[in-house]
Coordinates of N, CA and C in Angstrom, one line a residue:
M1 N -86.9 38.4 -152.6 CA -86.1 39.0 -152.2 C -85.7 39.8 -153.7
E2 N -86.0 40.7 -153.9 CA -85.4 41.5 -154.9 C -84.2 42.5 -154.8
F3 N -83.1 42.4 -155.5 CA -82.0 43.6 -155.1 C -82.0 44.2 -156.5
K4 N -81.1 45.2 -156.3 CA -80.9 46.4 -157.1 C -80.1 46.1 -158.1
F5 N -79.3 44.9 -158.0 CA -78.6 44.2 -159.3 C -79.1 43.1 -159.8
N6 N -78.8 42.6 -160.7 CA -78.8 41.3 -161.5 C -78.6 40.0 -160.6
V7 N -79.4 39.6 -159.9 CA -79.5 38.6 -159.2 C -78.9 37.2 -159.8
N8 N -79.5 37.1 -161.5 CA -79.1 36.0 -162.1 C -77.7 36.0 -162.8
D9 N -77.0 37.1 -162.2 CA -75.4 37.5 -163.1 C -74.6 36.8 -162.1
I10 N -75.3 36.5 -160.3 CA -74.2 35.9 -159.6 C -74.6 34.1 -159.5
F11 N -75.9 34.4 -159.4 CA -76.2 33.0 -159.1 C -77.0 32.3 -160.2
K12 N -76.5 31.5 -161.0 CA -76.6 31.1 -162.3 C -77.9 29.4 -162.4
Q13 N -77.7 29.4 -161.1 CA -79.1 28.2 -161.4 C -80.2 28.6 -160.1
P14 N -81.3 28.0 -160.3 CA -82.2 27.8 -159.5 C -82.1 27.6 -158.0
I15 N -81.1 26.9 -157.3 CA -80.6 26.5 -156.3 C -78.9 26.7 -156.3
V16 N -78.6 27.6 -155.5 CA -77.0 27.9 -155.3 C -77.0 27.5 -153.9
E17 N -75.4 26.8 -153.8 CA -74.8 26.6 -152.1 C -73.4 27.7 -152.4
I18 N -73.8 27.9 -150.6 CA -72.9 28.7 -150.8 C -71.8 28.6 -149.2
N19 N -70.8 28.3 -149.4 CA -69.5 28.3 -148.2 C -69.4 29.6 -147.6
N20 N -68.0 29.3 -147.1 CA -67.5 30.2 -145.9 C -66.4 31.1 -147.2
N21 N -66.6 30.6 -148.3 CA -65.8 31.9 -149.3 C -66.6 32.9 -149.8
L22 N -67.9 32.7 -149.6 CA -69.0 33.3 -150.5 C -68.6 33.2 -152.1
I23 N -68.2 32.8 -152.3 CA -67.9 32.6 -154.3 C -68.9 31.4 -154.6
P24 N -69.9 32.0 -155.4 CA -70.8 31.8 -155.8 C -70.6 30.3 -157.1
P25 N -71.3 29.3 -157.3 CA -71.0 28.0 -158.4 C -70.7 28.9 -159.9
G26 N -69.6 28.4 -160.2 CA -69.7 28.8 -161.5 C -68.9 29.9 -161.7
F27 N -68.8 30.8 -161.2 CA -68.3 32.3 -160.9 C -66.8 32.4 -161.7
S28 N -66.6 33.2 -162.7 CA -65.3 33.3 -163.1 C -65.0 34.9 -163.5
G29 N -63.8 35.2 -163.4 CA -63.6 36.3 -163.7 C -62.1 36.9 -162.9
D30 N -62.0 38.3 -163.2 CA -60.9 38.9 -162.7 C -60.8 39.1 -161.0
R31 N -59.7 39.5 -160.6 CA -60.0 40.1 -159.0 C -61.0 41.3 -158.8
R32 N -61.2 42.2 -159.9 CA -62.4 43.4 -159.6 C -63.7 42.4 -159.4
A33 N -63.8 41.6 -160.5 CA -65.3 41.1 -160.4 C -65.2 40.6 -159.4
L34 N -64.2 39.5 -158.9 CA -64.4 39.0 -157.6 C -65.0 39.6 -156.6
W35 N -64.3 40.9 -156.0 CA -64.6 41.8 -155.3 C -66.2 42.1 -155.3
D36 N -66.4 42.6 -156.3 CA -67.7 42.7 -156.8 C -68.6 41.8 -156.7
T37 N -68.7 40.6 -156.8 CA -69.5 39.4 -157.0 C -69.4 39.4 -155.2
L38 N -68.4 39.3 -154.4 CA -68.3 38.7 -152.8 C -69.2 39.8 -152.1
G39 N -69.0 41.2 -152.6 CA -70.2 42.5 -151.8 C -71.3 41.9 -152.4
K40 N -72.0 41.4 -153.4 CA -73.3 41.1 -153.5 C -74.2 40.1 -152.9
V41 N -73.0 38.9 -153.2 CA -72.8 38.0 -152.2 C -73.4 38.2 -150.8
S42 N -72.3 38.8 -150.2 CA -72.7 39.2 -149.1 C -74.1 40.3 -148.7
E43 N -74.5 41.2 -149.6 CA -75.5 41.6 -149.5 C -77.0 40.8 -149.4
V44 N -76.7 39.7 -150.2 CA -78.0 38.7 -150.4 C -77.7 38.0 -149.1
V45 N -76.7 37.7 -148.4 CA -77.0 37.1 -147.1 C -77.3 37.6 -146.1
N46 N -76.6 39.2 -145.7 CA -77.1 39.7 -144.8 C -78.5 40.2 -145.0
T47 N -79.4 40.4 -146.0 CA -80.5 40.7 -146.3 C -81.2 39.8 -146.1
M48 N -80.9 38.4 -146.3 CA -82.0 37.3 -146.1 C -82.0 36.9 -144.8
G49 N -80.9 37.2 -144.1 CA -80.5 36.9 -142.4 C -81.1 37.8 -141.9
E50 N -81.5 38.8 -142.0 CA -82.2 40.0 -141.6 C -83.6 39.2 -141.4
A51 N -84.2 39.1 -142.6 CA -85.9 38.9 -142.9 C -85.9 37.5 -142.2
S52 N -85.0 36.5 -142.3 CA -85.4 35.5 -141.4 C -85.8 35.8 -139.9
A53 N -84.6 36.7 -139.4 CA -84.9 37.4 -138.0 C -86.0 37.8 -137.7
V54 N -86.5 38.8 -138.8 CA -87.7 39.4 -138.4 C -88.8 38.3 -138.6
A55 N -88.8 37.5 -139.2 CA -89.9 36.3 -139.0 C -90.2 35.5 -138.2
Q56 N -88.7 35.2 -137.3 CA -88.8 34.4 -136.5 C -88.8 35.4 -134.7
G57 N -89.0 36.6 -135.0 CA -89.1 37.5 -133.6 C -87.9 38.2 -132.8
L58 N -86.6 37.6 -133.7 CA -85.2 37.8 -133.2 C -85.0 39.2 -133.1
S59 N -84.4 39.3 -132.0 CA -83.8 40.9 -132.4 C -82.4 41.2 -132.8
K60 N -81.6 39.8 -133.3 CA -80.9 40.4 -134.4 C -80.6 39.3 -135.2
P61 N -79.6 39.3 -136.5 CA -80.0 38.3 -137.5 C -79.1 37.0 -136.9
I62 N -79.3 35.4 -137.6 CA -78.4 34.6 -136.6 C -77.7 34.2 -138.0
T63 N -78.1 34.8 -138.7 CA -77.0 34.7 -140.6 C -76.7 35.7 -140.9
T64 N -75.3 36.1 -140.9 CA -74.8 37.0 -141.4 C -73.8 36.5 -142.3
A65 N -72.9 37.3 -143.5 CA -72.1 37.4 -144.1 C -70.5 37.1 -142.9
E66 N -70.5 37.8 -142.2 CA -69.1 37.4 -141.4 C -69.4 36.0 -140.9
R67 N -70.5 36.1 -140.0 CA -70.5 34.5 -139.5 C -70.5 33.5 -140.3
L68 N -70.7 33.7 -141.4 CA -70.6 32.5 -142.3 C -69.3 32.3 -142.8
R69 N -68.4 33.4 -142.8 CA -67.2 33.3 -143.4 C -66.0 32.9 -142.0
N70 N -66.8 32.9 -140.9 CA -66.0 32.2 -139.9 C -66.8 30.8 -139.7
S71 N -67.0 30.1 -140.2 CA -67.7 28.7 -139.9 C -67.7 28.3 -141.0
E72 N -68.5 26.8 -141.0 CA -68.3 25.3 -141.4 C -69.4 25.3 -142.4
H73 N -70.7 26.6 -142.0 CA -72.1 26.0 -142.5 C -72.0 26.3 -144.1
K74 N -73.0 26.1 -144.3 CA -73.7 25.9 -145.6 C -74.9 26.9 -146.0
L75 N -74.8 27.6 -146.6 CA -76.5 28.1 -147.2 C -76.6 27.7 -148.1
Y76 N -77.8 27.3 -148.5 CA -78.8 27.1 -150.1 C -79.7 28.1 -150.3
F77 N -79.9 28.6 -151.5 CA -80.4 30.1 -151.5 C -81.4 29.2 -152.9
L78 N -82.6 29.8 -153.0 CA -83.7 29.6 -153.9 C -84.0 30.6 -154.6
I79 N -83.7 30.7 -156.2 CA -83.8 31.5 -156.6 C -84.8 32.0 -157.9
D80 N -85.7 32.7 -157.9 CA -86.5 32.8 -159.0 C -86.4 33.1 -160.0
Q81 N -85.7 32.9 -161.1 CA -84.8 33.4 -161.9 C -85.6 34.6 -163.2
A82 N -87.1 34.5 -162.8 CA -87.9 34.9 -163.8 C -88.3 35.9 -163.4
A83 N -88.0 36.2 -161.9 CA -88.7 37.6 -161.2 C -87.8 39.0 -161.3
N84 N -88.7 39.9 -160.9 CA -87.9 41.5 -161.1 C -87.7 41.6 -162.4
N85 N -88.8 41.7 -163.4 CA -88.0 41.8 -164.7 C -87.1 41.0 -165.1
G86 N -87.0 39.5 -165.0 CA -85.8 38.9 -165.5 C -84.4 39.1 -164.6
K87 N -84.5 40.2 -163.9 CA -83.2 40.2 -163.2 C -82.9 39.1 -162.1
G88 N -84.0 38.2 -161.7 CA -84.1 37.6 -160.4 C -84.4 37.9 -159.2
A89 N -84.6 37.0 -158.3 CA -84.9 37.1 -156.9 C -84.6 36.0 -156.0
V90 N -84.2 36.2 -154.8 CA -83.9 35.4 -154.0 C -85.1 35.0 -153.0
T91 N -85.9 33.9 -153.1 CA -87.0 33.1 -152.6 C -86.7 32.4 -151.4
G92 N -86.0 32.2 -150.9 CA -85.2 31.1 -149.8 C -83.9 30.6 -149.3
M93 N -84.1 30.5 -147.8 CA -82.5 30.4 -147.4 C -82.9 29.4 -146.7
L94 N -81.9 28.3 -146.6 CA -81.5 27.5 -145.9 C -80.2 27.1 -145.4
K95 N -79.8 27.2 -144.1 CA -78.7 27.2 -143.4 C -78.4 25.9 -142.7
T96 N -77.1 25.2 -142.8 CA -77.1 23.7 -142.5 C -75.7 24.1 -141.7
G97 N -75.4 22.8 -141.1 CA -73.8 22.7 -140.7 C -73.9 21.8 -139.4
N98 N -72.4 21.1 -139.2 CA -72.1 20.3 -138.2 C -72.3 20.6 -136.7
K99 N -72.8 20.3 -135.5 CA -72.6 21.0 -134.2 C -72.1 19.9 -133.5
G100 N -71.3 20.2 -132.7 CA -71.2 19.1 -131.7 C -72.0 19.3 -130.5
L101 N -72.6 17.9 -129.9 CA -74.0 18.0 -129.1 C -74.0 16.9 -128.5
Y102 N -74.4 17.2 -126.9 CA -74.9 15.8 -126.5 C -76.5 16.2 -126.1
V103 N -76.8 14.8 -126.5 CA -78.5 14.5 -126.5 C -78.8 13.6 -126.2
F104 N -79.8 13.4 -125.4 CA -80.8 12.8 -124.4 C -81.7 11.8 -125.7
D105 N -81.5 10.5 -125.3 CA -83.1 9.8 -125.8 C -83.9 9.5 -124.9
R106 N -85.1 9.2 -125.3 CA -86.9 9.1 -124.2 C -86.2 8.7 -123.1
D107 N -85.1 7.6 -123.1 CA -85.0 6.5 -121.6 C -83.9 7.3 -120.8
G108 N -83.1 8.5 -121.3 CA -82.2 9.1 -120.4 C -81.1 8.9 -120.7
Q109 N -80.9 8.1 -122.2 CA -79.6 7.4 -122.0 C -78.8 9.0 -122.9
H110 N -77.8 9.4 -122.8 CA -77.4 10.7 -123.8 C -75.8 10.3 -124.5
Y111 N -75.8 11.0 -125.7 CA -75.1 10.4 -126.0 C -74.2 11.7 -126.9
Q112 N -72.8 11.7 -127.5 CA -71.9 13.0 -127.7 C -71.9 12.3 -129.6
V113 N -72.2 13.5 -130.0 CA -72.7 13.6 -131.6 C -72.4 15.0 -132.3
T114 N -72.0 14.6 -133.4 CA -71.7 16.0 -134.2 C -72.5 15.9 -135.7
P115 N -74.0 15.9 -135.4 CA -74.6 15.9 -136.5 C -74.9 16.9 -137.3
P116 N -75.2 16.6 -138.8 CA -76.1 17.8 -139.2 C -76.8 18.1 -139.0
C117 N -77.2 20.0 -139.1 CA -77.8 20.2 -138.4 C -78.4 21.3 -139.4
I118 N -80.2 21.8 -139.1 CA -80.8 22.8 -139.6 C -80.9 24.1 -138.8
L119 N -79.7 25.0 -139.4 CA -80.0 26.2 -138.4 C -80.6 27.6 -138.6
D120 N -81.0 27.4 -139.9 CA -81.9 28.7 -140.3 C -82.4 28.3 -141.6
F121 N -83.8 28.3 -141.7 CA -85.0 28.1 -142.8 C -85.8 29.2 -142.8
Y122 N -85.8 29.7 -144.1 CA -86.7 30.8 -144.4 C -87.2 30.6 -145.6
I123 N -88.5 31.1 -146.2 CA -88.7 31.3 -147.6 C -89.6 32.5 -147.0
H124 N -89.5 33.4 -148.2 CA -90.0 34.8 -148.3 C -91.8 34.8 -148.3
E125 N -91.9 35.8 -147.4 CA -93.4 35.9 -147.1 C -94.3 35.6 -148.6
S126 N -94.0 36.1 -149.3 CA -94.5 36.1 -151.0 C -94.7 34.9 -151.2
R127 N -93.9 34.3 -151.0 CA -93.8 32.5 -152.0 C -94.1 31.5 -150.8
Q128 N -94.8 32.0 -149.5 CA -94.9 30.5 -148.5 C -96.4 30.2 -149.0
R129 N -96.0 29.0 -148.6 CA -97.5 27.9 -149.1 C -97.6 27.5 -150.6
T130 N -96.5 27.5 -151.2 CA -96.4 27.0 -153.0 C -95.9 26.0 -152.7
G131 N -94.9 25.3 -152.1 CA -94.1 24.2 -151.9 C -92.7 24.5 -152.2
L132 N -92.3 25.7 -152.3 CA -91.1 26.2 -152.5 C -90.1 25.5 -151.2
G133 N -90.4 25.8 -149.6 CA -90.0 25.1 -148.9 C -89.5 23.6 -149.1
K134 N -90.4 22.7 -149.3 CA -90.2 21.3 -149.8 C -89.4 20.9 -150.8
H135 N -89.1 21.9 -151.9 CA -88.3 21.8 -153.0 C -87.0 22.2 -152.3
L136 N -86.7 23.4 -152.0 CA -85.5 23.9 -151.3 C -84.9 22.5 -150.1
F137 N -85.6 22.2 -149.5 CA -85.4 21.2 -148.0 C -84.9 19.9 -149.0
E138 N -85.7 19.0 -150.0 CA -85.4 18.1 -150.5 C -84.1 18.3 -151.2
H139 N -83.6 19.6 -152.1 CA -82.5 19.8 -152.6 C -81.3 19.5 -152.0
M140 N -81.5 20.3 -150.4 CA -80.2 19.8 -149.4 C -80.4 18.5 -149.0
L141 N -81.0 17.7 -148.9 CA -81.0 16.5 -148.3 C -80.4 15.1 -149.3
Q142 N -80.8 15.9 -150.4 CA -80.0 15.1 -151.7 C -78.4 15.3 -151.7
K143 N -78.4 16.9 -151.8 CA -76.7 17.1 -151.8 C -76.0 16.7 -150.4
E144 N -76.6 16.6 -149.3 CA -75.7 16.3 -148.3 C -76.0 14.7 -148.0
E145 N -77.1 14.1 -148.7 CA -77.3 12.4 -148.5 C -77.4 12.1 -146.9
I146 N -78.6 12.7 -146.5 CA -79.3 12.5 -145.5 C -80.2 12.4 -145.3
E147 N -80.8 11.5 -144.2 CA -82.2 11.7 -143.9 C -83.1 12.8 -142.8
P148 N -83.8 13.2 -143.0 CA -84.6 14.4 -142.1 C -84.3 13.7 -140.9
V149 N -84.6 12.5 -140.5 CA -84.6 11.9 -138.9 C -83.1 11.9 -138.5
K150 N -82.2 11.9 -139.4 CA -81.1 12.4 -138.8 C -80.2 13.2 -138.6
M151 N -81.0 14.5 -138.8 CA -80.5 16.0 -138.9 C -81.1 16.5 -136.9
A152 N -80.2 17.4 -136.7 CA -80.7 18.2 -135.2 C -81.2 19.4 -135.6
I153 N -82.5 19.7 -135.4 CA -82.7 21.1 -135.5 C -82.8 22.0 -134.5
D154 N -82.4 23.3 -134.4 CA -82.0 24.1 -133.6 C -82.9 25.3 -133.4
R155 N -84.1 25.4 -132.3 CA -84.8 26.0 -131.8 C -85.9 26.0 -132.9
P156 N -86.6 24.8 -133.6 CA -87.4 25.0 -134.6 C -88.5 25.8 -134.2
S157 N -89.4 26.4 -134.8 CA -90.6 27.0 -134.6 C -91.6 25.8 -134.9
D158 N -92.8 26.1 -134.1 CA -94.1 25.4 -134.7 C -94.2 24.7 -135.7
K159 N -94.1 25.7 -136.5 CA -94.6 25.5 -138.0 C -93.4 24.6 -139.1
L160 N -92.3 24.8 -138.5 CA -91.3 24.1 -139.2 C -91.4 22.7 -138.7
L161 N -92.1 22.6 -137.2 CA -92.1 21.3 -136.7 C -93.0 20.6 -137.3
G162 N -94.0 21.4 -138.0 CA -95.5 20.8 -138.5 C -95.0 20.6 -140.0
F163 N -94.3 21.6 -140.7 CA -93.6 21.1 -142.0 C -93.4 19.6 -141.8
L164 N -92.1 19.5 -141.0 CA -91.4 18.1 -140.6 C -92.7 16.9 -140.7
N165 N -93.3 16.8 -140.0 CA -94.5 16.3 -139.4 C -95.3 15.7 -141.4
K166 N -95.6 17.2 -141.5 CA -96.6 16.8 -142.4 C -96.2 16.1 -143.7
H167 N -94.4 16.5 -144.0 CA -93.7 16.2 -145.6 C -93.0 14.7 -145.3
Y168 N -92.6 14.8 -143.8 CA -91.6 13.8 -143.2 C -91.8 12.7 -142.4
L169 N -92.9 13.1 -141.9 CA -93.8 12.2 -140.8 C -93.3 12.3 -139.6
L170 N -92.3 13.1 -139.5 CA -91.9 13.2 -138.4 C -92.3 14.0 -137.0
N171 N -93.0 13.1 -136.4 CA -93.5 13.9 -134.8 C -92.9 13.1 -133.7
S172 N -93.8 13.9 -132.6 CA -93.1 13.7 -131.3 C -91.6 14.0 -131.1
P173 N -91.4 15.4 -131.3 CA -90.2 15.6 -131.1 C -89.1 15.3 -129.9
V174 N -87.8 14.9 -129.6 CA -87.4 14.4 -128.2 C -86.6 16.2 -128.3
K175 N -87.1 16.9 -127.3 CA -86.6 18.1 -126.9 C -85.2 17.9 -126.1
Q176 N -84.5 18.9 -126.2 CA -83.6 18.5 -125.6 C -83.0 19.7 -124.8
M177 N -82.0 19.9 -123.8 CA -81.7 21.1 -122.6 C -81.1 22.3 -123.4
N178 N -80.3 21.4 -124.6 CA -79.9 22.6 -125.3 C -80.3 23.7 -126.5
N179 N -81.7 23.4 -126.5 CA -82.7 23.7 -127.4 C -82.9 23.4 -128.9
Y180 N -81.7 22.2 -129.2 CA -82.3 21.5 -130.2 C -83.1 20.4 -130.0
V181 N -83.8 20.0 -131.2 CA -84.8 19.0 -131.3 C -84.2 17.9 -131.9
V182 N -84.7 16.8 -131.9 CA -84.5 15.7 -132.7 C -85.3 14.2 -132.4
F183 N -85.4 13.5 -133.4 CA -86.7 12.4 -133.4 C -86.0 11.2 -133.0
D184 N -87.1 10.2 -132.6 CA -86.6 8.9 -132.4 C -85.6 8.4 -133.3
G185 N -85.8 8.0 -134.5 CA -85.0 7.5 -135.5 C -83.7 8.0 -135.4
F186 N -83.3 9.2 -134.8 CA -81.8 10.0 -134.7 C -81.3 9.2 -134.1
F187 N -81.3 8.2 -132.9 CA -80.6 7.1 -132.1 C -80.5 5.7 -132.7
P188 N -79.5 5.0 -132.5 CA -79.6 3.9 -133.0 C -80.4 3.2 -132.3
K189 N -81.0 1.8 -133.1 CA -81.8 1.1 -132.6 C -81.3 -0.4 -131.4
S190 N -81.8 -0.1 -130.7 CA -81.0 -1.0 -129.4 C -81.2 -2.2 -129.8
A191 N -82.4 -2.8 -130.8 CA -82.7 -4.0 -131.2 C -81.8 -4.6 -132.2
E192 N -80.6 -3.4 -132.8 CA -79.7 -4.0 -133.5 C -78.0 -3.9 -133.3
P193 N -77.7 -4.9 -132.3 CA -76.4 -4.9 -131.6 C -75.8 -4.3 -132.5
S194 N -75.5 -5.2 -133.9 CA -74.4 -4.6 -134.8 C -74.1 -3.2 -135.2
H195 N -75.1 -2.4 -134.9 CA -74.8 -1.2 -134.7 C -74.0 0.0 -133.8
V196 N -73.9 -0.7 -132.7 CA -73.6 -0.4 -131.5 C -72.3 -1.5 -130.9
T197 N -71.2 -1.0 -131.3 CA -70.0 -1.6 -130.3 C -69.5 -1.2 -128.9
E198 N -69.1 -2.2 -128.1 CA -68.8 -1.8 -126.9 C -67.3 -0.7 -126.8
S199 N -66.9 -0.2 -126.0 CA -65.2 0.1 -125.9 C -65.3 -0.1 -124.4
K200 N -64.4 0.0 -123.9 CA -63.3 0.3 -123.1 C -64.1 1.0 -122.1
P201 N -64.9 1.5 -120.6 CA -65.3 2.1 -120.1 C -64.5 3.1 -119.3
S202 N -64.5 4.4 -119.2 CA -63.9 5.5 -119.0 C -64.4 6.1 -117.1
G203 N -64.0 5.8 -116.0 CA -64.7 6.3 -114.8 C -65.3 5.3 -114.8
N204 N -66.8 6.1 -114.2 CA -68.0 4.9 -114.1 C -68.8 4.8 -115.5
L205 N -68.4 5.4 -116.4 CA -69.3 5.3 -117.5 C -68.9 4.3 -118.3
G206 N -69.7 3.6 -119.1 CA -69.4 2.8 -120.3 C -69.9 3.4 -121.1
R207 N -69.1 3.2 -122.0 CA -69.2 4.3 -123.6 C -69.1 3.5 -124.8
K208 N -70.1 3.6 -125.4 CA -70.7 2.7 -126.9 C -70.5 3.6 -128.0
E209 N -70.1 3.3 -129.3 CA -69.9 4.1 -130.1 C -71.0 3.3 -131.3
S210 N -71.5 4.1 -132.1 CA -72.3 3.3 -133.2 C -72.0 3.9 -134.4
A211 N -72.1 3.4 -135.5 CA -71.3 3.3 -137.0 C -71.7 4.5 -137.0
N212 N -72.9 5.0 -137.0 CA -73.1 6.7 -137.2 C -72.4 7.8 -137.0
G213 N -71.6 7.2 -135.9 CA -70.9 8.3 -135.0 C -71.2 8.6 -133.4
L214 N -72.6 8.3 -133.0 CA -72.9 8.7 -131.9 C -71.9 7.7 -131.0
Q215 N -71.5 8.3 -130.0 CA -71.3 7.8 -128.7 C -72.4 7.3 -127.6
K216 N -72.5 6.5 -127.1 CA -73.7 6.3 -126.0 C -72.9 6.2 -124.8
F217 N -73.2 6.8 -123.7 CA -72.9 7.1 -122.3 C -73.8 6.2 -121.5
T218 N -73.5 4.7 -121.0 CA -74.8 4.4 -120.4 C -74.1 4.5 -118.8
S219 N -75.5 4.5 -118.1 CA -75.2 4.9 -116.6 C -76.5 5.0 -115.9
P220 N -76.3 4.5 -114.3 CA -77.8 3.6 -113.9 C -78.7 5.0 -113.7
Q221 N -78.2 6.4 -114.3 CA -79.0 7.5 -113.9 C -79.9 8.0 -114.9
G222 N -81.0 8.7 -114.7 CA -81.9 8.7 -116.3 C -81.5 10.1 -116.4
R223 N -82.3 10.8 -117.5 CA -82.1 12.0 -117.7 C -82.4 13.5 -116.9
Y224 N -82.9 12.9 -115.5 CA -83.1 13.6 -114.6 C -82.9 13.1 -113.0
G225 N -82.0 12.3 -113.2 CA -81.9 11.5 -112.4 C -80.8 12.2 -111.4
A226 N -80.4 12.2 -110.0 CA -79.5 12.5 -109.2 C -78.9 11.4 -108.4
P227 N -77.3 11.6 -108.3 CA -76.7 12.5 -108.8 C -76.1 12.0 -110.2
R228 N -76.1 12.7 -110.9 CA -75.4 12.6 -112.6 C -74.0 12.0 -112.6
P229 N -73.9 11.2 -113.7 CA -72.6 10.8 -113.8 C -71.1 11.6 -113.6
P230 N -70.2 11.1 -113.1 CA -69.4 12.3 -112.3 C -69.1 13.0 -113.5
C231 N -68.4 12.6 -114.9 CA -67.6 13.3 -115.8 C -68.8 13.8 -116.9
S232 N -70.2 13.7 -116.5 CA -71.2 14.4 -117.2 C -70.9 15.8 -117.8
M233 N -71.0 16.6 -116.4 CA -71.1 18.0 -116.5 C -69.8 18.6 -117.2
G234 N -68.6 18.0 -116.7 CA -67.3 18.5 -117.1 C -67.3 18.3 -118.7
Q235 N -67.8 17.0 -119.0 CA -67.9 16.7 -120.7 C -68.8 18.0 -121.1
I236 N -69.8 18.1 -120.6 CA -70.6 19.4 -121.2 C -70.0 20.6 -121.2
I237 N -69.5 20.9 -120.2 CA -68.7 22.3 -120.2 C -67.4 22.3 -120.8
H238 N -66.8 21.2 -121.4 CA -65.6 21.0 -122.0 C -66.5 21.3 -123.5
N239 N -67.2 20.7 -124.1 CA -67.9 20.7 -125.1 C -68.2 22.1 -125.3
Q240 N -68.8 22.9 -124.2 CA -69.7 24.3 -124.9 C -68.3 25.2 -125.1
T241 N -67.0 24.8 -124.3 CA -66.6 25.7 -124.0 C -65.2 25.3 -125.6
T242 N -65.0 24.3 -126.1 CA -64.4 24.2 -127.1 C -65.1 24.6 -128.3
N243 N -66.4 24.6 -128.2 CA -67.0 25.0 -129.3 C -67.6 26.4 -129.4
N244 N -67.6 27.6 -128.4 CA -67.7 28.3 -128.1 C -66.8 29.5 -129.3
K245 N -65.7 29.1 -129.9 CA -65.1 30.1 -130.7 C -65.9 30.2 -131.9
N246 N -66.9 29.0 -132.4 CA -67.6 28.9 -133.6 C -68.9 29.2 -133.6
Q247 N -69.6 29.1 -132.3 CA -70.9 29.0 -132.1 C -71.7 30.2 -132.0
E248 N -72.6 30.4 -133.0 CA -73.6 31.4 -132.9 C -75.0 31.2 -132.5
P249 N -75.9 31.9 -131.8 CA -77.1 31.9 -131.5 C -77.7 31.1 -133.1
T250 N -78.5 30.6 -133.3 CA -79.5 29.9 -134.3 C -80.6 29.8 -134.0
G251 N -81.4 29.3 -135.2 CA -82.7 29.1 -134.9 C -83.1 28.4 -136.6
A252 N -84.8 28.3 -136.5 CA -84.9 27.9 -137.8 C -86.6 28.1 -137.6
Q253 N -87.0 28.6 -138.9 CA -88.2 29.1 -139.2 C -88.6 29.2 -140.3
I254 N -90.1 28.3 -141.0 CA -90.8 28.4 -142.1 C -92.1 28.4 -141.7
V255 N -92.9 28.8 -142.9 CA -94.5 28.9 -142.8 C -94.5 27.6 -143.3
S256 N -95.6 26.8 -143.0 CA -95.9 25.4 -143.1 C -96.3 25.7 -145.1
Q257 N -96.0 24.7 -145.8 CA -96.0 24.4 -147.4 C -97.4 23.9 -147.4

């Protein structure tokens, strides 16, 4: 994506990380320069967010500068510094952030967790199928020190699922009722009891916490069993309520690399 201004003046590295202050890495200047830079970064965020929404067939963008300011999410931009006659172009965007979720494994056990999530993923149409998506994704994994199997993906497209299968051998996704997708390796292994410790039961539920932050709720009912544990719906409603302020519709899209 090309812009009228010189992208290389504000993004000085091939991959840059932007958080909710919208200040690019390496910025230096007075207040006037800061406001000018913030305006340009906001334009990049909004333009890339709109392009991602169009690619996903969404009615409105899920990534905007305003939403980024009001969240703890991160944006990774991929920059082609030689493009646009040396002024640079933004060729990819990846948004991540932690979300409070209730997720089910294949056995119907549900867990309370706040994992790193893939919230938006877009590579410009002119640069798809060139390996840039893998390059950007790998950079994010290294920066956040996470394995892809430990991340939750919000509303992934078939192409993104194909990307994860091709590059990370992640297949047979465990689809959740909240539109997120995880994989079997996301959950603690029952064969390794040292990773899960028993805690005092609350009500009719026995709760276990794992070292990676997952809280396991054990109950005789399965995923679609009835009746559900007495406090499950209350917990889910409470979770949705407490996260409503910062919650935004999210999604992820990428053409296979």
